[in-house]
PDB file of C-alpha atoms in Angstrom:
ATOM      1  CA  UNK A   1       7.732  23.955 -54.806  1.00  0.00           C
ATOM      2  CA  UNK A   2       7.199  21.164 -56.912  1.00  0.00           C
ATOM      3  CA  UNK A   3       9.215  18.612 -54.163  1.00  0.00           C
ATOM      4  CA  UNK A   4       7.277  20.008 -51.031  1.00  0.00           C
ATOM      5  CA  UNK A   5       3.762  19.577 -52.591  1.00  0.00           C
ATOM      6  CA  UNK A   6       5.055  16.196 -53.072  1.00  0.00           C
ATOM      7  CA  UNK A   7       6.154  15.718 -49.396  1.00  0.00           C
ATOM      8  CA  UNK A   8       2.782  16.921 -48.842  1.00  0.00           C
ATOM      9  CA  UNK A   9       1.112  14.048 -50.595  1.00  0.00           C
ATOM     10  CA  UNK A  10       2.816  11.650 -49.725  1.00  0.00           C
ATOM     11  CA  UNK A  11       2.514  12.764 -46.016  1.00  0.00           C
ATOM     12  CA  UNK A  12      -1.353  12.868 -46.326  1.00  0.00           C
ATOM     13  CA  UNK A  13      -1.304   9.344 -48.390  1.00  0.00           C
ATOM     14  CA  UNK A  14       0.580   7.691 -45.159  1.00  0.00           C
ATOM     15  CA  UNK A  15      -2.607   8.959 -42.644  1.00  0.00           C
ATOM     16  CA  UNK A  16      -5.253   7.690 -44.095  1.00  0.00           C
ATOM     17  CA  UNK A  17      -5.386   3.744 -43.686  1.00  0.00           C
ATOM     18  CA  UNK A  18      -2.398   4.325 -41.365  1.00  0.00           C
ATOM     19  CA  UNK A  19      -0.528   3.449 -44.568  1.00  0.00           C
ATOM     20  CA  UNK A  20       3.308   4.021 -44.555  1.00  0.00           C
ATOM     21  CA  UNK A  21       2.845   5.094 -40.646  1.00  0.00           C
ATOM     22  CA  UNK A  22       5.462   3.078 -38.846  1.00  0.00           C
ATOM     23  CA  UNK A  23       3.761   0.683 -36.252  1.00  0.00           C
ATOM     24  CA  UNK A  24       0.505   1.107 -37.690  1.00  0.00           C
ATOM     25  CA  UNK A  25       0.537  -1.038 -39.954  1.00  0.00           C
ATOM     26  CA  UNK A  26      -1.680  -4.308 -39.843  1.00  0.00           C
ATOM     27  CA  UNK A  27       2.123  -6.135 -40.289  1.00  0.00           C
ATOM     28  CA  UNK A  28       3.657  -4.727 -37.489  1.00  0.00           C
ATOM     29  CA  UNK A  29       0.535  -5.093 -35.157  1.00  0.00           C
ATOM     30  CA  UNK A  30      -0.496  -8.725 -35.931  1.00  0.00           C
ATOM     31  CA  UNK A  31       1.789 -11.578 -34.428  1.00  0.00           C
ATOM     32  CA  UNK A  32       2.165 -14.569 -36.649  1.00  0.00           C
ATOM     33  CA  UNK A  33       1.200 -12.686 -39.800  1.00  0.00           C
ATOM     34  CA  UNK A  34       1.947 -15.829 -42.288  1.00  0.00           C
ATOM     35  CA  UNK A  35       0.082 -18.391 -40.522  1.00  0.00           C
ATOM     36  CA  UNK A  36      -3.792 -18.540 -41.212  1.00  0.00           C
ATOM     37  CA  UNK A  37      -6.296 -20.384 -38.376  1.00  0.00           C
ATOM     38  CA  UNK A  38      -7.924 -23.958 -40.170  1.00  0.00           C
ATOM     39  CA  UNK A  39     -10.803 -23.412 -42.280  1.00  0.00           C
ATOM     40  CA  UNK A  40     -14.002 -24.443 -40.293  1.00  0.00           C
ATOM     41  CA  UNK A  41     -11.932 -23.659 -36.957  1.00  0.00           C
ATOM     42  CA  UNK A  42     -14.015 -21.562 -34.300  1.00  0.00           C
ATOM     43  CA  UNK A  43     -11.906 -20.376 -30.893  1.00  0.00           C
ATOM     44  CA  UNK A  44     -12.611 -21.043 -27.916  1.00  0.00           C
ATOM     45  CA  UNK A  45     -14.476 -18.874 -25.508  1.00  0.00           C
ATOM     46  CA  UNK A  46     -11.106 -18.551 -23.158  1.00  0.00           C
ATOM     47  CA  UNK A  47     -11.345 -17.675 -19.588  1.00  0.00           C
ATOM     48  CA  UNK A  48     -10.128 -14.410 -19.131  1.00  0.00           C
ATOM     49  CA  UNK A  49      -6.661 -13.578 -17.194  1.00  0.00           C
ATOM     50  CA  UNK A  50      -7.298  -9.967 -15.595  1.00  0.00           C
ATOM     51  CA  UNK A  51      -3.383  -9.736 -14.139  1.00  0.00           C
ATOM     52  CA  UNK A  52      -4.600 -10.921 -10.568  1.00  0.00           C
ATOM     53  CA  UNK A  53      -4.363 -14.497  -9.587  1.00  0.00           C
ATOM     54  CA  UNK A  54      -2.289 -17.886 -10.655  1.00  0.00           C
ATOM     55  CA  UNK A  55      -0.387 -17.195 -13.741  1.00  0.00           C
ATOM     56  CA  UNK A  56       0.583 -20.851 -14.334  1.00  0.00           C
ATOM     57  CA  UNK A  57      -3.230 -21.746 -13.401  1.00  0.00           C
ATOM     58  CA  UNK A  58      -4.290 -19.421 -16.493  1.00  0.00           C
ATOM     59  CA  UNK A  59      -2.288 -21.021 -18.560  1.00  0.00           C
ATOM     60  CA  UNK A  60      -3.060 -24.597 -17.926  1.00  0.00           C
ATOM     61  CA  UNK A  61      -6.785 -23.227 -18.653  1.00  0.00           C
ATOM     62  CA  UNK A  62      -5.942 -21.866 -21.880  1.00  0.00           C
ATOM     63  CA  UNK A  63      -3.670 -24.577 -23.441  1.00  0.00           C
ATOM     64  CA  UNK A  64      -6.539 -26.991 -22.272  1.00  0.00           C
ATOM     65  CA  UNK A  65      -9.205 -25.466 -24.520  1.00  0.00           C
ATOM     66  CA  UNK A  66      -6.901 -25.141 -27.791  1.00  0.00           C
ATOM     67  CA  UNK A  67      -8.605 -29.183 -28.517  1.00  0.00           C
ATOM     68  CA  UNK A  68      -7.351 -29.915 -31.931  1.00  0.00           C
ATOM     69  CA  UNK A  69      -4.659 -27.437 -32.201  1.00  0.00           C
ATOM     70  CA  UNK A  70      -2.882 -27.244 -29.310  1.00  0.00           C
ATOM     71  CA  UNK A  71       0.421 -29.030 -31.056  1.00  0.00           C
ATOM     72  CA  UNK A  72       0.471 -25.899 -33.208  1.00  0.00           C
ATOM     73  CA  UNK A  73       2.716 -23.563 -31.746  1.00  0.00           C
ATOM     74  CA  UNK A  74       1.680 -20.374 -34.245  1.00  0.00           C
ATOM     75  CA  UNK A  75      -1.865 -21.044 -33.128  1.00  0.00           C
ATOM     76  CA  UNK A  76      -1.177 -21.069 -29.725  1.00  0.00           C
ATOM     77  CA  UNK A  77       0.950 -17.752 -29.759  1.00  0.00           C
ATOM     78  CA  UNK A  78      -1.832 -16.050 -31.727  1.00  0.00           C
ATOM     79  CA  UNK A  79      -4.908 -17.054 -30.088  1.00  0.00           C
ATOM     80  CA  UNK A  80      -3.121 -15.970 -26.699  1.00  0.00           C
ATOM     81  CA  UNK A  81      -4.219 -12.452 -26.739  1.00  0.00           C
ATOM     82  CA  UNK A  82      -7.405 -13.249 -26.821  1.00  0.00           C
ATOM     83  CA  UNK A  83      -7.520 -14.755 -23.599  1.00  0.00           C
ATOM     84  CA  UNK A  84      -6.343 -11.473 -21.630  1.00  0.00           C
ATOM     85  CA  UNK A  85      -7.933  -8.321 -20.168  1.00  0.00           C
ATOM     86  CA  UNK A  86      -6.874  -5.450 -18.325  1.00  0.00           C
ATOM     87  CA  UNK A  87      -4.066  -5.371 -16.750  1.00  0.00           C
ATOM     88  CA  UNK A  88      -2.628  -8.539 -18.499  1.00  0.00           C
ATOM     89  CA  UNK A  89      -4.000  -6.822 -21.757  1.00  0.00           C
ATOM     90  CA  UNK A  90      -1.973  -3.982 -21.804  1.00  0.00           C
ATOM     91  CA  UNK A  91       1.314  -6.072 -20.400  1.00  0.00           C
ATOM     92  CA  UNK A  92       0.382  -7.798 -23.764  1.00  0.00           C
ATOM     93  CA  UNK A  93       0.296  -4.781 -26.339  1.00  0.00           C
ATOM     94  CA  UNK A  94       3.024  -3.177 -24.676  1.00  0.00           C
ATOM     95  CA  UNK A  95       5.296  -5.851 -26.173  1.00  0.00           C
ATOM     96  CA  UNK A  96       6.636  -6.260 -29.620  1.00  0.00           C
ATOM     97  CA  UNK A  97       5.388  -9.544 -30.629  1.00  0.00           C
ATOM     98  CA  UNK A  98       7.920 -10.165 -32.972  1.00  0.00           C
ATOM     99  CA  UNK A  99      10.180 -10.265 -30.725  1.00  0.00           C
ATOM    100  CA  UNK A 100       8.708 -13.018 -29.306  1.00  0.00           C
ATOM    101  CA  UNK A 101      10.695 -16.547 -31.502  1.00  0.00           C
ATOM    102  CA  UNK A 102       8.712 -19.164 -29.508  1.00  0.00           C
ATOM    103  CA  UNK A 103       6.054 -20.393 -27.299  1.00  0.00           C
ATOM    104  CA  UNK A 104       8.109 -20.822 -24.654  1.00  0.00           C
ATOM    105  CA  UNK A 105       9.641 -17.225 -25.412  1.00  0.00           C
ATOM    106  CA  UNK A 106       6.269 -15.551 -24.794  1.00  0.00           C
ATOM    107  CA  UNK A 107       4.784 -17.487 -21.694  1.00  0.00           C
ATOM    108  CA  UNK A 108       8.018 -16.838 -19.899  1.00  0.00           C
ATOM    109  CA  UNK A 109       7.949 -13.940 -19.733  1.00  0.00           C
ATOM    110  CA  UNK A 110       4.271 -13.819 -18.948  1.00  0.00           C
ATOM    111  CA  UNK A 111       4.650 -16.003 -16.172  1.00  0.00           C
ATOM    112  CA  UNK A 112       8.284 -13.316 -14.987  1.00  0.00           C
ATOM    113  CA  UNK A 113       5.744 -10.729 -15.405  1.00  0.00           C
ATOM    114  CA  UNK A 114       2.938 -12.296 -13.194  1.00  0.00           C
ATOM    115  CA  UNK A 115       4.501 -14.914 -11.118  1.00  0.00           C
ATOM    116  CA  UNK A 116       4.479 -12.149  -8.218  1.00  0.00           C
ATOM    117  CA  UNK A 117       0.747 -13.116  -7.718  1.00  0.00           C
ATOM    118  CA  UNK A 118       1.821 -16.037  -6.491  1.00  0.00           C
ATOM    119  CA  UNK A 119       4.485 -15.698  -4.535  1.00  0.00           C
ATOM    120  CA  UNK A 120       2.510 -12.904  -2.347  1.00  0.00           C
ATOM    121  CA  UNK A 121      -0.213 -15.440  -2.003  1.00  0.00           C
ATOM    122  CA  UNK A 122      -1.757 -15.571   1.495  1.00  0.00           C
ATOM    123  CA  UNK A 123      -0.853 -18.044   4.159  1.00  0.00           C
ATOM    124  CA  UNK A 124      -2.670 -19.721   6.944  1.00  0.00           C
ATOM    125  CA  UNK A 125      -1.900 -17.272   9.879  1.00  0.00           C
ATOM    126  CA  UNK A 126      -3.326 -14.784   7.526  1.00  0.00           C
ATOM    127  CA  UNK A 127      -7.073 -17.091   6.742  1.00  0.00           C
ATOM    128  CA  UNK A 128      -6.946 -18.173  10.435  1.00  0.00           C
ATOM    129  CA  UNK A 129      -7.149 -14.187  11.712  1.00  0.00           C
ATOM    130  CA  UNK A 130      -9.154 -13.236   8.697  1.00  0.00           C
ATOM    131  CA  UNK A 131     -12.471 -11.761  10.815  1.00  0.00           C
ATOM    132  CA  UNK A 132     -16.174 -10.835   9.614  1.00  0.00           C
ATOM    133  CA  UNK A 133     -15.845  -7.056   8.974  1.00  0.00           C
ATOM    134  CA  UNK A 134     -18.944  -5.144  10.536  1.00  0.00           C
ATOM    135  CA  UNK A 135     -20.536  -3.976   7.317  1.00  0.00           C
ATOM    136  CA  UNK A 136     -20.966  -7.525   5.917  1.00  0.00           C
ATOM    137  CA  UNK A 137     -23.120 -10.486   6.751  1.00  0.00           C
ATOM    138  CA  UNK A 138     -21.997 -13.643   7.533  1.00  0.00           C
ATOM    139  CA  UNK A 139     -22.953 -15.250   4.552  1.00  0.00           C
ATOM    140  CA  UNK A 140     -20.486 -12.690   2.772  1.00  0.00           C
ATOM    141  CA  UNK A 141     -18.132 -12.895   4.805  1.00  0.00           C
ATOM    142  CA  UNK A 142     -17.917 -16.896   4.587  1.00  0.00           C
ATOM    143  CA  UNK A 143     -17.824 -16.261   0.641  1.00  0.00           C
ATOM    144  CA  UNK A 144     -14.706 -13.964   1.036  1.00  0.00           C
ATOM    145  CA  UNK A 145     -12.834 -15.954   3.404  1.00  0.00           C
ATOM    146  CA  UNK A 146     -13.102 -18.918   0.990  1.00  0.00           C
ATOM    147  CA  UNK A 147     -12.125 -16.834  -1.780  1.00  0.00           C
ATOM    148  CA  UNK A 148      -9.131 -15.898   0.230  1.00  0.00           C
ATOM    149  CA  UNK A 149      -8.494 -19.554   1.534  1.00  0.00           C
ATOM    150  CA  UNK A 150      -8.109 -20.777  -1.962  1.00  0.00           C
ATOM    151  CA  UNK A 151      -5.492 -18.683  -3.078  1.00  0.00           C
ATOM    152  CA  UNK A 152      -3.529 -20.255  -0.218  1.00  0.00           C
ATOM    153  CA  UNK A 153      -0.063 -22.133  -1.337  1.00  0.00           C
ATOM    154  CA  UNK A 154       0.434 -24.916  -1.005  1.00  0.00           C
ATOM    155  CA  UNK A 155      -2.870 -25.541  -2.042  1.00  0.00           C
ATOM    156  CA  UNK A 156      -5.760 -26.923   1.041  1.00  0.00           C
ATOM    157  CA  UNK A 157      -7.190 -29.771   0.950  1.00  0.00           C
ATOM    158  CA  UNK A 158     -11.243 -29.307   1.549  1.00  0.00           C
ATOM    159  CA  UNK A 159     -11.261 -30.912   4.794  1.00  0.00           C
ATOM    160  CA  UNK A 160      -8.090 -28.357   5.807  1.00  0.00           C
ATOM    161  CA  UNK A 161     -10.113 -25.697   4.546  1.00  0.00           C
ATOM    162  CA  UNK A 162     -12.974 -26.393   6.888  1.00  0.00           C
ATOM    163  CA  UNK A 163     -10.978 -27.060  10.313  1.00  0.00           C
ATOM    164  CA  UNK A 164      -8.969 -23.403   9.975  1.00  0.00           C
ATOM    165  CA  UNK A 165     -12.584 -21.532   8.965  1.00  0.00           C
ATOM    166  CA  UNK A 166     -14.483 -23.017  11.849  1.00  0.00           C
ATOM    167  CA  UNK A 167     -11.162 -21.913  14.291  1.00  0.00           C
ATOM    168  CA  UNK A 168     -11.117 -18.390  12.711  1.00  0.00           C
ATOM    169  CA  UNK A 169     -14.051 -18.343  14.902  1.00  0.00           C
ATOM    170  CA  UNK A 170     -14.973 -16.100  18.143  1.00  0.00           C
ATOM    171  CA  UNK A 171     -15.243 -18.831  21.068  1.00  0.00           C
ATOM    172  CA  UNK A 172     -19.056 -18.200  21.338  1.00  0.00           C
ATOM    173  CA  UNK A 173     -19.262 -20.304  18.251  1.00  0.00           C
ATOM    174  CA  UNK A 174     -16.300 -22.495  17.768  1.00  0.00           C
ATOM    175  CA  UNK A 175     -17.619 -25.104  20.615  1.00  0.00           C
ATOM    176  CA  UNK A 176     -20.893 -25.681  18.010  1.00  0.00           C
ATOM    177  CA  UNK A 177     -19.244 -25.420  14.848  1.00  0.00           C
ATOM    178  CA  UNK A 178     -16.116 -27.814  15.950  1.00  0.00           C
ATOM    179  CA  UNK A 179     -18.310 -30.820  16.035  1.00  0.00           C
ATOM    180  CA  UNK A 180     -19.265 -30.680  12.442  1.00  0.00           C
ATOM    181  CA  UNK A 181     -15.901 -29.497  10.706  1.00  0.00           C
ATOM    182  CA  UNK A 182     -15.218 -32.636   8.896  1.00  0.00           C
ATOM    183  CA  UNK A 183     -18.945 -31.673   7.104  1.00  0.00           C
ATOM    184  CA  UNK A 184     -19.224 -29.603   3.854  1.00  0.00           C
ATOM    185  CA  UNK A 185     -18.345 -26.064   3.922  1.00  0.00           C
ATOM    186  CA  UNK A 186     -22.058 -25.536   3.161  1.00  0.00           C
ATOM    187  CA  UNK A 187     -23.239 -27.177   6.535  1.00  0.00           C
ATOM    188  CA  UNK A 188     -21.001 -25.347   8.613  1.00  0.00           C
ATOM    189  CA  UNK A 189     -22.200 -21.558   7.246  1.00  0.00           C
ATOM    190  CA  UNK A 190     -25.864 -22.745   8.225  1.00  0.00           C
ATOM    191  CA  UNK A 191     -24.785 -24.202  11.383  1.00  0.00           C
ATOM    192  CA  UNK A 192     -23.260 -20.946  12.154  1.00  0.00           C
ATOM    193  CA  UNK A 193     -25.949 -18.499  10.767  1.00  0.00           C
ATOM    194  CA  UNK A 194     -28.379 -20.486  12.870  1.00  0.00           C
ATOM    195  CA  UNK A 195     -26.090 -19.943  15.916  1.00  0.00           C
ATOM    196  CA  UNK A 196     -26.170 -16.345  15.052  1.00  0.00           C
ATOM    197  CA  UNK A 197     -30.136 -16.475  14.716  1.00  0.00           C
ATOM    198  CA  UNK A 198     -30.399 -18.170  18.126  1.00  0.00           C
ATOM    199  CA  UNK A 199     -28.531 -15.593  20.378  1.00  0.00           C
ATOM    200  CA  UNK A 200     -30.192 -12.856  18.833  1.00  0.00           C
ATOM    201  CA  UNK A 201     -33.686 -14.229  19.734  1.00  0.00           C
ATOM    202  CA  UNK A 202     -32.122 -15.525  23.286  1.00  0.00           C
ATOM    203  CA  UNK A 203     -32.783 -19.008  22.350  1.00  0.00           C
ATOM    204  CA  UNK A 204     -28.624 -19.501  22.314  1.00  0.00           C
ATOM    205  CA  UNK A 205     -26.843 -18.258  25.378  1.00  0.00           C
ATOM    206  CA  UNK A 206     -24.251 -15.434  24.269  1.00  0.00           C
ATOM    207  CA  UNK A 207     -21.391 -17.010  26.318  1.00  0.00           C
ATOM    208  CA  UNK A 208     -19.909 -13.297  26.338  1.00  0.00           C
ATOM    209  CA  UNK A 209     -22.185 -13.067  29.387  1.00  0.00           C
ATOM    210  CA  UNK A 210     -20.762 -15.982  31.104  1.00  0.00           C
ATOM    211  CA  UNK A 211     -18.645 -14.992  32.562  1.00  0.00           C
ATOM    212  CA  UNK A 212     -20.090 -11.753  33.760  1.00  0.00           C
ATOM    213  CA  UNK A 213     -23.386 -14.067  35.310  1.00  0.00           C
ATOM    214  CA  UNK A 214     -20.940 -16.182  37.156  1.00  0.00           C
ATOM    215  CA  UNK A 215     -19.528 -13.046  38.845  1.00  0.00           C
ATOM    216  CA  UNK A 216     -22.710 -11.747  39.654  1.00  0.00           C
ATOM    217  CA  UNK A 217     -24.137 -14.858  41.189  1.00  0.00           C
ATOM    218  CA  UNK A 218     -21.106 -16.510  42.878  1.00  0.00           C
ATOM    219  CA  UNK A 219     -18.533 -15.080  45.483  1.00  0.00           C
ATOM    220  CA  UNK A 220     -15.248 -16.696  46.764  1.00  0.00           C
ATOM    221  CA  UNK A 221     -13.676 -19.413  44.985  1.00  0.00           C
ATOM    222  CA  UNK A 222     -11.066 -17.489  43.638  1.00  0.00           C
ATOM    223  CA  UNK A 223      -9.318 -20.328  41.417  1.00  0.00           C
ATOM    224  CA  UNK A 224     -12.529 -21.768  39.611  1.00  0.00           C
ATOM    225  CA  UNK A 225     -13.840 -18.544  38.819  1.00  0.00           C
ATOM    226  CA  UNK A 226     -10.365 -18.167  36.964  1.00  0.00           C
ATOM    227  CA  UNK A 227     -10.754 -21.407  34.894  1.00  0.00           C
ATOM    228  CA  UNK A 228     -14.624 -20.794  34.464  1.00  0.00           C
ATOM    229  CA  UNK A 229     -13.145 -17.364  32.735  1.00  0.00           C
ATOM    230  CA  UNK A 230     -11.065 -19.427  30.667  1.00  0.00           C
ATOM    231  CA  UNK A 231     -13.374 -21.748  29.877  1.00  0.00           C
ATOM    232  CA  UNK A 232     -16.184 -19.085  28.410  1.00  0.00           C
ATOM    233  CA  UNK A 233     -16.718 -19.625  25.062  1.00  0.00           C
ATOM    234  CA  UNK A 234     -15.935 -23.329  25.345  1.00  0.00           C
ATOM    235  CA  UNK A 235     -18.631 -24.245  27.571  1.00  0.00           C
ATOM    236  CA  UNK A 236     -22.430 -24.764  26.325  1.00  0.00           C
ATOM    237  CA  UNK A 237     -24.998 -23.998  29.040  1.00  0.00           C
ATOM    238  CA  UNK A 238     -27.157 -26.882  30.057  1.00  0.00           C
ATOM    239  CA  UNK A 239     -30.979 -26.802  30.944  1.00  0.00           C
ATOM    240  CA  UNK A 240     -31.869 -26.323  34.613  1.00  0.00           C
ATOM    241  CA  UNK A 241     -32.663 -30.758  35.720  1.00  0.00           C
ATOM    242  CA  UNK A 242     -34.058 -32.061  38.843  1.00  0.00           C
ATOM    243  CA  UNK A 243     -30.696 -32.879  41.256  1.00  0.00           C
ATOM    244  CA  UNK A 244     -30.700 -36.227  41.885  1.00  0.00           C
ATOM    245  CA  UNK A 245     -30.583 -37.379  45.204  1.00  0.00           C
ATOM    246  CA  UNK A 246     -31.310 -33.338  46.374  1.00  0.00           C
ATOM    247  CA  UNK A 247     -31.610 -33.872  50.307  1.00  0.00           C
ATOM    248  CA  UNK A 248     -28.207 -34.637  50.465  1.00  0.00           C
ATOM    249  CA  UNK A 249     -26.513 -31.554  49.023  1.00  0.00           C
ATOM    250  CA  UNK A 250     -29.258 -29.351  47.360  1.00  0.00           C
ATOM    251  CA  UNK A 251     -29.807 -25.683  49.065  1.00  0.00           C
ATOM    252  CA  UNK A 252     -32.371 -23.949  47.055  1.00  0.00           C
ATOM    253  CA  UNK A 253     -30.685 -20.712  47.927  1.00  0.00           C
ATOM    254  CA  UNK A 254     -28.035 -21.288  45.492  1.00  0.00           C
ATOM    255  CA  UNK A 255     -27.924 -20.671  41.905  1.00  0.00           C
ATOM    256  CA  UNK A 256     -25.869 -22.638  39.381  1.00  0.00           C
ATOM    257  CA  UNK A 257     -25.174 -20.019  36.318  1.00  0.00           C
ATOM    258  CA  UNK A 258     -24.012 -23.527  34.017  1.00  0.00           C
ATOM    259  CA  UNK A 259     -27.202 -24.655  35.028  1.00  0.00           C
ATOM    260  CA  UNK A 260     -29.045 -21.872  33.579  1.00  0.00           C
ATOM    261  CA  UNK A 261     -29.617 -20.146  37.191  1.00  0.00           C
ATOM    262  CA  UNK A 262     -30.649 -23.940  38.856  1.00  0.00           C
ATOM    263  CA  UNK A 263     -31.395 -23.804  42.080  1.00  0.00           C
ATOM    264  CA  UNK A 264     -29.393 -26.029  44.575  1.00  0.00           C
ATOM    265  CA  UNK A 265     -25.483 -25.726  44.466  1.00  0.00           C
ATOM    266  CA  UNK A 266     -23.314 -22.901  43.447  1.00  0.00           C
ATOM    267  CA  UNK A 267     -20.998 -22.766  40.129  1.00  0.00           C
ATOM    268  CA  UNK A 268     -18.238 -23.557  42.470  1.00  0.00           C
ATOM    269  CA  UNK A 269     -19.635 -26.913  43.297  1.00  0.00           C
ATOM    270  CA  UNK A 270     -21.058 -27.746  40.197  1.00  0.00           C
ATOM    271  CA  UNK A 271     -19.641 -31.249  39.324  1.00  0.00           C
ATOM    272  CA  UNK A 272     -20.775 -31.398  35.961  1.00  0.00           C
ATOM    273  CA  UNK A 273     -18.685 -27.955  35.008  1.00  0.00           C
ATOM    274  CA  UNK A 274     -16.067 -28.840  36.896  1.00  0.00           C
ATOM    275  CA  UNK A 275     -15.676 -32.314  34.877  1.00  0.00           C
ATOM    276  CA  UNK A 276     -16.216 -30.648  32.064  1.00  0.00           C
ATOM    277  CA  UNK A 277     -13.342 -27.866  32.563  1.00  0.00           C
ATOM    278  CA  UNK A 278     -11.010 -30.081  33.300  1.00  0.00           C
ATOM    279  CA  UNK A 279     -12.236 -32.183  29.954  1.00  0.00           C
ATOM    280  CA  UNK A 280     -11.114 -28.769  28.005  1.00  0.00           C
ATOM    281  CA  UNK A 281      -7.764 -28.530  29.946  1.00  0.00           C
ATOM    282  CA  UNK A 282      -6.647 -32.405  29.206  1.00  0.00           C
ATOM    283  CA  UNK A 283      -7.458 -31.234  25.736  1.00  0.00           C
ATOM    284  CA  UNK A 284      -5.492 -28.551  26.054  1.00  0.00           C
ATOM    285  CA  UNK A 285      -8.155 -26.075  24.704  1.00  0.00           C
ATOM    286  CA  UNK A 286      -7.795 -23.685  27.509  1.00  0.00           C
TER     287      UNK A 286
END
């Protein structure tokens, strides 16, 4: 009796403080139990590594903000924690840090664990045929894209960046936004929301409906009706002008749809398209 009441105690003695519970203890939790931070030494507010993105970046951001003990390998291994949520987090505490002899012990295997981010990082035939999704605006969809674009390896230079969002484009817009891909990033999502603003109100011709004017207007001419239909979404509408010289060739019962409904020569004898499509096919655009 006398042995099991003192089983008992010492049983109840090992619960509370966690005392004498194996893996409770504050020596089995903490890593780097002997080594005390500097006195005077304040962390680091650490960005936080969630499991998602560049391991390796992460890491380069952490070591980076350890100014003034970063050549002290204990600190460096005990501070680490700190700098991971979630996901990472629990990769973290579902270690034995002991286990752990070095530096470069630990951060190899964080970077086995997490190097997968990486390596399923997108490429550019994924950005290039990223599209707007019908539930967001523009502006959110530029945001996302660019999120996306920067997780691209190897890594895009800005000017890279720009060129494959303004060609992940519908052709209505690419003509516009082409001529101003070299700008900032910025530019080009106000270029293109003001684009947007102008065919709603009809200011902007929707050059969707190119193609179906031309058809409605013109007959015959099989061949330039077929690169007109190539050329929609290329080719900007130009005001209705005064033909020059218009007794020689000007009927005024003909309509010229890439003269916004002109009167005086078909599509099919428009010059001005005509140089113009063939302009596009030199550069190999259609």
């Amino acid at each position: 009796m006398a042995e099991e009441l003192k089983k008992l105690t010492s049983r109840i003695q090992g619960v509370k403080g966690g005392k004498g519970v194996e893996g409770l203890n504050y020596e089995d939790l903490c890593i780097q139990l002997d080594m005390e931070l500097p006195e005077g030494y304040k962390p680091p507010k650490f960005k936080m590594f969630y499991g998602t993105g560049d391991p390796n970046v992460h890491l380069r951001n952490y070591c980076d903000k350890l100014v003034g003990v970063r050549k002290d390998e204990r600190i460096r291994m005990k501070l680490f924690m700190r700098s991971l949520t979630r996901d990472a987090l629990s990769w973290y505490i579902s270690h034995n840090p002991k286990k752990w002899a070095n530096w470069v012990s630990m951060v190899s295997e964080f970077m086995g664990r997490f190097r997968f981010n990486t390596e399923n990082a997108p490429d550019v035939f994924y950005i290039k045929n990223l599209k707007k999704k019908p539930t967001e605006t523009f502006r959110e969809y530029a945001t996302r894209w660019r999120s996306e674009a920067t997780k691209v390896r190897p890594t895009l230079e800005e000017e890279q960046m720009n060129k494959f969002f303004v060609r992940a484009h519908d052709p209505q817009y690419y003509e516009r936004l082409m001529v101003i891909e070299n700008h900032k990033f910025s530019n080009i999502i106000k270029l293109r929301e003001s684009i947007e603003e102008g065919i709603k109100s009809k200011i902007v011709t929707n050059f969707k409906a190119l193609q179906a004017t031309n058809k409605a207007l013109q007959s015959g001419s099989i061949s330039k009706k077929r690169e007109v239909g190539e050329a929609t979404g290329y080719v900007t509408l130009v005001p209705a002008v005064a033909e020059e010289n218009s007794s020689q060739w000007v009927n005024p019962n003909k309509t010229c749809a890439y003269h916004s409904g002109m009167k005086g020569h078909t599509i099919d004898e428009c010059r001005m398209l005509e140089d113009k499509i063939q302009t596009l096919i030199h550069s190999k655009i259609i």
